[in-house]
CSV table of C-alpha atoms and ligand atoms in Angstrom, one decimal:
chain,number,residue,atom,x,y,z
A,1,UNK,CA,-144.7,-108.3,136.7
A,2,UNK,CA,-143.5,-108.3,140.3
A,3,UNK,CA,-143.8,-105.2,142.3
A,4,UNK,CA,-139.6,-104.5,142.1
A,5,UNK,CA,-139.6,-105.0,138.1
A,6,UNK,CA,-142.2,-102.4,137.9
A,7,UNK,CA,-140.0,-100.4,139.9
A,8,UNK,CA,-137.3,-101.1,137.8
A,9,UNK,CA,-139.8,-100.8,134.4
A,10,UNK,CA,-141.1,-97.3,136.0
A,11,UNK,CA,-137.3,-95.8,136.2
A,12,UNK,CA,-136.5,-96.9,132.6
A,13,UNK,CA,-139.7,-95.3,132.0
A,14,UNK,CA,-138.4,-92.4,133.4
A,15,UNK,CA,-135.1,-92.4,132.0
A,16,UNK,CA,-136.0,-92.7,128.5
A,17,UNK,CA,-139.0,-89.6,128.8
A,18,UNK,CA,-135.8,-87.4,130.0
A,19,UNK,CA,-133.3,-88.1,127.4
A,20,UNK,CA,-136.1,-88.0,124.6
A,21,UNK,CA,-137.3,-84.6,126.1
A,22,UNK,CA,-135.5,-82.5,123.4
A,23,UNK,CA,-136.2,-84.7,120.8
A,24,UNK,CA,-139.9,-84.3,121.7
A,25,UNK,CA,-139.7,-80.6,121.7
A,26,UNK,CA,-137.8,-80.5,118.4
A,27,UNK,CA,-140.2,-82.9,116.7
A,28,UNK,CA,-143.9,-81.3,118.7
A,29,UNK,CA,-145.2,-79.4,116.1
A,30,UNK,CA,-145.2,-82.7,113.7
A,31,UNK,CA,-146.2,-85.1,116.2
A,32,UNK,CA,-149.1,-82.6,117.1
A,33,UNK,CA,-150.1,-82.4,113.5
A,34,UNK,CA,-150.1,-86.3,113.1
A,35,UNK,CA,-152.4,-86.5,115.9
A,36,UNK,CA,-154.4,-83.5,115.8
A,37,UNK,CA,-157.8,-85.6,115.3
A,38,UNK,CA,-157.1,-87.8,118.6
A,39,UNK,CA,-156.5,-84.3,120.9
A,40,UNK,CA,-159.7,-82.4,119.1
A,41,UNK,CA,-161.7,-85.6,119.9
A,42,UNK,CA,-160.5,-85.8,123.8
A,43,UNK,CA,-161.1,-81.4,124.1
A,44,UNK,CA,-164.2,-82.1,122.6
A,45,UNK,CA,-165.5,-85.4,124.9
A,46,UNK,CA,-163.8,-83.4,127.8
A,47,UNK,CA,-166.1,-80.0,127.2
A,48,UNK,CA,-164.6,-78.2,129.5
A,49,UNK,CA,-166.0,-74.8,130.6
A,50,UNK,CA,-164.9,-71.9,131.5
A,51,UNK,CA,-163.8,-71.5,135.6
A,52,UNK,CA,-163.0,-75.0,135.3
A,53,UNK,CA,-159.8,-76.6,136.8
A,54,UNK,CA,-158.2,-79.3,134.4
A,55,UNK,CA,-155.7,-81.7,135.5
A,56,UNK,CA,-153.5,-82.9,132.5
A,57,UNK,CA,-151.3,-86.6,133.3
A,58,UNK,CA,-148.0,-87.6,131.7
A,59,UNK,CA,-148.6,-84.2,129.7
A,60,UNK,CA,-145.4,-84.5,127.4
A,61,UNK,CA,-144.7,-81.1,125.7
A,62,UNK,CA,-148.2,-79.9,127.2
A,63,UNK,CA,-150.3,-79.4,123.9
A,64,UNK,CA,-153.2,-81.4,124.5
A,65,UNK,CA,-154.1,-79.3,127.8
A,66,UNK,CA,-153.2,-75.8,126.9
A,67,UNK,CA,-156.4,-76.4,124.3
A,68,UNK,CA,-158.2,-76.8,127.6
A,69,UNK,CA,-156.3,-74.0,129.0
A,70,UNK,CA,-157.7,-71.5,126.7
A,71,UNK,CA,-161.3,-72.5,127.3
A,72,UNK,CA,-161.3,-72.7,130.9
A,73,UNK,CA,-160.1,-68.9,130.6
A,74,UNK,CA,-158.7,-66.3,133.4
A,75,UNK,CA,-160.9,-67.9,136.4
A,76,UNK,CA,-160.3,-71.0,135.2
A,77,UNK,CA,-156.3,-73.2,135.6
A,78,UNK,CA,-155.0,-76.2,134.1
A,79,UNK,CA,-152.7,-78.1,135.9
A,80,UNK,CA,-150.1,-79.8,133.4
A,81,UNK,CA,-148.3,-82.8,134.9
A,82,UNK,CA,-145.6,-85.2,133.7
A,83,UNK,CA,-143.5,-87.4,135.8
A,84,UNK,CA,-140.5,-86.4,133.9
A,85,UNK,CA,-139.0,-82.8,135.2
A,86,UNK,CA,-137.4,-82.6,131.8
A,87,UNK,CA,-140.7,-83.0,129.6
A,88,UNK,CA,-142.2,-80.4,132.4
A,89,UNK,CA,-139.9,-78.1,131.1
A,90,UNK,CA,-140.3,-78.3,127.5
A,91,UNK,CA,-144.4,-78.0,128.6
A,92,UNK,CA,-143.5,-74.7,130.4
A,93,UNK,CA,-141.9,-73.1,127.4
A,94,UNK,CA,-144.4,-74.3,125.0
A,95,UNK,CA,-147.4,-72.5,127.6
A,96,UNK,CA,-144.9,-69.5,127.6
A,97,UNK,CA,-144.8,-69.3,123.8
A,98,UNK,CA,-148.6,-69.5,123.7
A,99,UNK,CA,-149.2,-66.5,126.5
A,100,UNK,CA,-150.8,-68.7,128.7
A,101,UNK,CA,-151.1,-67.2,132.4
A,102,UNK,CA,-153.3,-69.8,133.4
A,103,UNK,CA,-150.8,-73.1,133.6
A,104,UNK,CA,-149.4,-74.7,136.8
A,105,UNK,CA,-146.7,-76.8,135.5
A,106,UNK,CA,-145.9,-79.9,138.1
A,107,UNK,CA,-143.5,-82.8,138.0
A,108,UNK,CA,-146.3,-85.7,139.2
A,109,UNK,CA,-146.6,-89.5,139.2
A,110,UNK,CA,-150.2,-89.9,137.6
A,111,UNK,CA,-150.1,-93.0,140.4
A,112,UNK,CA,-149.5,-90.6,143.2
A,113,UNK,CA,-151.5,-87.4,142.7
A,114,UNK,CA,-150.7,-84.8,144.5
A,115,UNK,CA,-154.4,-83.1,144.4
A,116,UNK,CA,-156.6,-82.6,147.0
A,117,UNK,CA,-160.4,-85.7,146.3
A,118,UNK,CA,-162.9,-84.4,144.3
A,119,UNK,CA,-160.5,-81.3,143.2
A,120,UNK,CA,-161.3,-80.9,139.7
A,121,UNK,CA,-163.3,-80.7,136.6
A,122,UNK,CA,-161.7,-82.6,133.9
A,123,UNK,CA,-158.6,-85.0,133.4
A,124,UNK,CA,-156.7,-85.8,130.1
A,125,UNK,CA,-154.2,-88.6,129.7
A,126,UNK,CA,-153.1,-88.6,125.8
A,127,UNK,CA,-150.4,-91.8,125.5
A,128,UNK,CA,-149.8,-92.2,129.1
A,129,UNK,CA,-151.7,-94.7,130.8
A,130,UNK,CA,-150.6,-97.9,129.0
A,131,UNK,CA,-146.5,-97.0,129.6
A,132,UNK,CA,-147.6,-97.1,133.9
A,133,UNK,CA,-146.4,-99.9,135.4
A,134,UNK,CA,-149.5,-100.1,137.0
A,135,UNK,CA,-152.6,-98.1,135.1
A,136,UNK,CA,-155.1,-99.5,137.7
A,137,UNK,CA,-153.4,-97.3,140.5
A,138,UNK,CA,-153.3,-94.4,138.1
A,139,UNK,CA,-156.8,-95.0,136.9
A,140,UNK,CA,-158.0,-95.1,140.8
A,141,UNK,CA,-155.7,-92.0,141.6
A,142,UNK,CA,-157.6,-90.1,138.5
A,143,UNK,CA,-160.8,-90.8,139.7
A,144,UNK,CA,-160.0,-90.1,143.7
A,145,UNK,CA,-159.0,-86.4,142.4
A,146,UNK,CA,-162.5,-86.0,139.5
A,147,UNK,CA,-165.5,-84.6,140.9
A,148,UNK,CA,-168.6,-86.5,140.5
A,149,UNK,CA,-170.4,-86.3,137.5
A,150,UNK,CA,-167.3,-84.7,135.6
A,151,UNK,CA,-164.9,-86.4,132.7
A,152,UNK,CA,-161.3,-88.4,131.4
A,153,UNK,CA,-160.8,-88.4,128.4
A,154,UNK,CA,-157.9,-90.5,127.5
A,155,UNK,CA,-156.3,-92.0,124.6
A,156,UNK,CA,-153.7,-95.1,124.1
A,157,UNK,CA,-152.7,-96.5,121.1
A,158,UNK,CA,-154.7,-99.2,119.3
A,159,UNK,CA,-154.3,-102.7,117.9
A,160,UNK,CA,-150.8,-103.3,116.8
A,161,UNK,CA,-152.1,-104.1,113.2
A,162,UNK,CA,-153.6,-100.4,113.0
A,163,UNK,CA,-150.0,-99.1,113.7
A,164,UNK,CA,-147.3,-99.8,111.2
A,165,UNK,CA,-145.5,-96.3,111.6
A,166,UNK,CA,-144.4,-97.8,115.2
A,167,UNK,CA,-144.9,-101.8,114.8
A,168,UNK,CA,-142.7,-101.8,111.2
A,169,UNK,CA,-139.6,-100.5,112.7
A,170,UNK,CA,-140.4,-102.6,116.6
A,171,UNK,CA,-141.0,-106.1,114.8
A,172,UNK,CA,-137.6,-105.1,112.8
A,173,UNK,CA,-135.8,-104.7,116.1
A,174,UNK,CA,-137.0,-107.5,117.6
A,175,UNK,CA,-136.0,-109.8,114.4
A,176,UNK,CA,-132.7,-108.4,114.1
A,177,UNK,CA,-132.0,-109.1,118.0
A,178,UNK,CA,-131.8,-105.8,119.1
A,179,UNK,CA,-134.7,-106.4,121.6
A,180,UNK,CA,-136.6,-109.1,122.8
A,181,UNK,CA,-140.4,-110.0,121.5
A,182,UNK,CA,-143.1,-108.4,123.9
A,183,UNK,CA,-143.9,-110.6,126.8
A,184,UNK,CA,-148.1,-110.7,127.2
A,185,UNK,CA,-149.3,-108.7,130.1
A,186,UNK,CA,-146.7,-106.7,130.4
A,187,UNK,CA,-146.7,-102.9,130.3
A,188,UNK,CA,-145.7,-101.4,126.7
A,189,UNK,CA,-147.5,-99.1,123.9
A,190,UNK,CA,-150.4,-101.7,123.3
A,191,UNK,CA,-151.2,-102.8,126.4
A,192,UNK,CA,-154.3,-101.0,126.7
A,193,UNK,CA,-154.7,-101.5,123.3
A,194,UNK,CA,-157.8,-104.6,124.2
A,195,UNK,CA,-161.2,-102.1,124.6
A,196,UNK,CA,-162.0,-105.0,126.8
A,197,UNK,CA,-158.6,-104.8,129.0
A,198,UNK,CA,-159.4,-100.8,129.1
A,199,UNK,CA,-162.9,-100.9,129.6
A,200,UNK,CA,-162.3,-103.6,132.9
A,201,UNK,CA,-159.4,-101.1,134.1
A,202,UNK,CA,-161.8,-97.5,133.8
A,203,UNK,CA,-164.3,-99.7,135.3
A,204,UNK,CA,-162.5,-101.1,137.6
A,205,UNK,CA,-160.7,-98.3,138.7
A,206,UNK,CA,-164.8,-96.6,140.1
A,207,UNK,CA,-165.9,-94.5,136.2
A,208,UNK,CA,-169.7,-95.8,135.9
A,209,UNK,CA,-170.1,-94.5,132.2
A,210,UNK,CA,-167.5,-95.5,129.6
A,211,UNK,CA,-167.5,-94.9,126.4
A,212,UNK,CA,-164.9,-96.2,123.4
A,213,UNK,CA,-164.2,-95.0,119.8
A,214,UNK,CA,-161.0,-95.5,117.5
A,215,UNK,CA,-159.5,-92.7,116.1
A,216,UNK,CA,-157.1,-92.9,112.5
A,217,UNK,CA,-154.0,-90.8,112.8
A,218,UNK,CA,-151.5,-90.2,110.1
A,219,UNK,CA,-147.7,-89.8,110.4
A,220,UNK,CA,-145.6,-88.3,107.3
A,221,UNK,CA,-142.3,-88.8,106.6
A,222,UNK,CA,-140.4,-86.9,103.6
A,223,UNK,CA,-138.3,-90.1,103.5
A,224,UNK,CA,-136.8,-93.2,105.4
A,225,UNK,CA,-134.2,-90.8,106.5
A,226,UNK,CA,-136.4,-88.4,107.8
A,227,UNK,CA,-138.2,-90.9,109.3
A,228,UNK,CA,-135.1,-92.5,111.4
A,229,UNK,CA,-134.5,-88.9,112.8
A,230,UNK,CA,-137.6,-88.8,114.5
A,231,UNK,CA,-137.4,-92.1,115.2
A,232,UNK,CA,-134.2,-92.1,116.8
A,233,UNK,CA,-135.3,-88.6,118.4
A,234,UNK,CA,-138.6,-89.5,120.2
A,235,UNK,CA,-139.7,-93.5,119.7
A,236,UNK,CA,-139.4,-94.3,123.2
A,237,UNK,CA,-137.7,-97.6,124.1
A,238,UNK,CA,-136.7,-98.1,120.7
A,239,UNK,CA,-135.0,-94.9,120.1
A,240,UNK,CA,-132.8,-95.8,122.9
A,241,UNK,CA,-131.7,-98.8,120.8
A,242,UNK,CA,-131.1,-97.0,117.7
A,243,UNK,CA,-129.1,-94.5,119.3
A,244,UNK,CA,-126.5,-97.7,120.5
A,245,UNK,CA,-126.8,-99.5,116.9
A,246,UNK,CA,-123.5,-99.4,114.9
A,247,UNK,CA,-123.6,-97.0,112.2
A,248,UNK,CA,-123.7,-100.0,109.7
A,249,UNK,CA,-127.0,-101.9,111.3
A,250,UNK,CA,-128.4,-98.4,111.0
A,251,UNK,CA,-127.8,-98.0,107.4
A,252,UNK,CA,-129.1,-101.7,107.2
A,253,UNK,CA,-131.9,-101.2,109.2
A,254,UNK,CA,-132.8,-98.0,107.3
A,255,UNK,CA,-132.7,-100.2,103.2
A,256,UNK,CA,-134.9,-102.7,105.4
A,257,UNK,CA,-137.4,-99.8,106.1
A,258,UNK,CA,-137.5,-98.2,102.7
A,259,UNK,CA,-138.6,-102.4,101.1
A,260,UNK,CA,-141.1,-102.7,104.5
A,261,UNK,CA,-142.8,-99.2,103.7
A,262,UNK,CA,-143.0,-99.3,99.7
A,263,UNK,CA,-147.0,-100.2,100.4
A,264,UNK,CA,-147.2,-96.6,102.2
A,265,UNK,CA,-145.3,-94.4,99.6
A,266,UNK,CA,-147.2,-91.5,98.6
A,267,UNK,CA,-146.4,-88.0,97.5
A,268,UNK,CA,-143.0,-88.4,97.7
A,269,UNK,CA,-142.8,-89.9,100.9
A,270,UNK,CA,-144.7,-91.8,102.5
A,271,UNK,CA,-147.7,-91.5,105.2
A,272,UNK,CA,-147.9,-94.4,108.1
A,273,UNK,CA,-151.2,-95.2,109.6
A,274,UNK,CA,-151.9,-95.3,113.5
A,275,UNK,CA,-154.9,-96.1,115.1
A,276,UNK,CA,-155.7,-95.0,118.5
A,277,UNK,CA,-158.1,-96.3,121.2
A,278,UNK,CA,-160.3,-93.2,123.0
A,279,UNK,CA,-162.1,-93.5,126.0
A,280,UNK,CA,-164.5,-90.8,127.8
A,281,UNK,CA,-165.7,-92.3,131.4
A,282,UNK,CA,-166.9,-90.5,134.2
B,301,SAM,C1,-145.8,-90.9,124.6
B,301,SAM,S1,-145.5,-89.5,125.7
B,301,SAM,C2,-147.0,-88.7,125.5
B,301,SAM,C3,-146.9,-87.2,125.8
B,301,SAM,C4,-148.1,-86.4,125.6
B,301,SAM,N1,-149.2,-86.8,126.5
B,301,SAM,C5,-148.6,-86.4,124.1
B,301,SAM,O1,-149.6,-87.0,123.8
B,301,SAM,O2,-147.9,-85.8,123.3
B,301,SAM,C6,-145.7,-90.3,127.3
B,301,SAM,C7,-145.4,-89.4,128.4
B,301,SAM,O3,-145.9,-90.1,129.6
B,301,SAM,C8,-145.0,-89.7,130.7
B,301,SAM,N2,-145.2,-90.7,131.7
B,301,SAM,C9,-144.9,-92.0,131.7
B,301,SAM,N3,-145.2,-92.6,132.8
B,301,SAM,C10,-145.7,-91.7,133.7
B,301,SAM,C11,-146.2,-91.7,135.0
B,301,SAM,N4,-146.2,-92.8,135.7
B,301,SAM,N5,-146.6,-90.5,135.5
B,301,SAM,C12,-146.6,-89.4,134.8
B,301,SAM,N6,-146.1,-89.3,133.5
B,301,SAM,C13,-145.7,-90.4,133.0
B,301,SAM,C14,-143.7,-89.6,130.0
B,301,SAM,O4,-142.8,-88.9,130.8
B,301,SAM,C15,-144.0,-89.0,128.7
B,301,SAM,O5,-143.9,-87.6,128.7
C-alpha cells in the first residue's frame, strides 16, 4: 500500500474504533469471556512483577492490562493506550469500576509512542498490531520504549480457516457485494495471521527471542439474532456495512447465517471457533 492509502486506511481505522466504542463496552464482558484463554496466556508470558511499569497498545476497553495492573500493585503503573479517545474512555470507566488507582489512561498511536527508550517493563498488544497500517513501525516503536531483557506479549488472530465466527459472515459480505475480496498484503484481521510474516516483523523490528503458540477461543451466540447484534455492534469494518444494509439484505443475510452455522449448533445456540496466533519476544 502507498504511504497516502495507509493514511487514508489508518483514519478508517480510526473512525470505525470510535463509532464501535459503545458497542464494545456493551458487549466487553462477553468478548472477554470468549477470549479469556488468549489474555491468561499473554499475563502469564508477560509475568510481570510487582513495581513494574506496563505499557498496554491499542488497549480497547482496557481488560487485558488492568490484569497486569493488579500485579504490578501500588508502586507499580500501567499505562493503557488506544489510538481511539473514545475506546480510552470506555477503558477509563472500566479501571474506575475495578478500583484501580494505578492506570494512566492515554490516547496513543502504537506507531508513535509517546514514552521515554528503555521506559518500561512489559508491553501487551491483544488484536492490534495486524489492523496498523504499518506493524513494522509499531513493532520498532515497541521495542525502542522495552527495557532490555524484558517482554511483548501480543496476540493477532490466526489462519482464516481457524475463524468461522468472523470469516462466515466476511466471505458472505464479500459474495453478496457488499465488500470487496481481501487484497494480499494488505492490512486486515489476518495479516499477521502467517507465524512466518510475524515472526520476520518481531524480528525484524530488533526482539532476539521469539516465541509462537496458537491459542482456541470460543464465541457463543444464543442465536443468529443474537449473533448479528454483536456483530453489527463491534465487528469492525463489517459492522459498518451491516449497519448501511437495507433491512431486507439483513433479514437475508441473517437465514444465510442460520444454513452457514448449522455445523456449529450446540446447546441451543451455537459456539464459533477462533484461533489466535500468540507471540512472547523480547
Ligand atoms: C480489535 S480491537 C482490540 C481491543 C483490545 N486490545 C482487546 O483485545 O479487546 C482493536 C483496537 O486497536 C485500536 N487500534 C487500531 N490501530 C491502532 C493504532 N495504530 N494505535 C493504537 N490503537 C490502535 C483500535 O482503536 C481498537 O481499540
Amino acid at each position: 500500500m502507498a504511504r497516502l492509502e495507509l493514511e487514508s486506511y489508518r483514519r478508517a481505522v480510526h473512525e470505525v474504533a470510535q463509532a464501535l466504542a459503545p458497542g464494545w463496552e456493551r458487549h466487553r464482558a462477553r468478548i472477554e469471556e470468549a477470549v479469556t484463554p488468549v489474555r491468561d496466556l499473554m499475563l502469564t508470558e508477560l509475568a510481570p512483577r510487582p513495581g513494574d511499569t506496563v505499557l498496554e497498545l491499542a488497549a480497547g476497553a482496557g481488560d487485558t492490562g488492568f490484569e497486569a495492573a493488579a500485579i504490578v500493585g501500588e508502586t507499580g503503573r500501567l499505562i493503557s493506550t488506544d489510538f481511539s479517545s473514545a475506546m480510552v474512555e470506555v477503558a477509563r470507566r472500566r479501571g474506575t469500576a475495578l478500583g484501580l488507582g494505578n492506570v494512566d489512561y492515554r490516547v496513543m498511536d502504537a506507531e508513535h509512542i509517546e514514552l521515554e527508550a528503555d521506559s518500561v517493563d512489559g508491553v501487551l498488544c491483544r488484536f492490534g498490531y495486524m489492523l496498523m497500517p504499518d506493524p513494522a513501525v509499531a513493532l520498532a516503536e515497541t521495542r525502542r520504549v522495552l527495557r532490555a531483557g524484558r517482554r511483548l506479549t501480543l496476540s493477532v488472530w490466526g489462519a482464516p480457516e481457524g475463524n468461522p465466527w468472523v470469516t462466515i459472515l466476511a466471505r458472505m459480505l464479500v459474495e453478496r457485494g457488499h465488500v470487496p475480496p481481501p487484497t494480499p498484503g494488505d492490512p486486515d484481521a489476518f495479516c499477521m495471521a502467517s507465524q512466518d510474516r510475524t515472526r520476520a516483523l518481531l524480528e525484524g523490528a530488533g526482539f532476539a527471542t521469539v516465541r509462537m503458540v496458537e491459542v482456541p477461543v470460543r464465541f457463543v451466540y444464543r442465536d443468529v439474532d443474537d449473533f448479528m447484534t454483536v456483530a453489527t455492534d463491534t465487528a469492525g469494518p463489517l459492522a459498518m456495512v451491516i449497519r448501511g444494509l437495507s433491512e431486507s439484505e439483513r433479514q437475508a443475510i441473517t437465514r444465510q447465517l442460520g444454513k452457514a452455522f448449522a455445523g456449529f449448533a450446540a446447546d441451543g445456540g451455537y459456539r464459533l471457533p477462533g484461533l489466535s496466533l500468540n507471540a512472547v519476544a523480547s
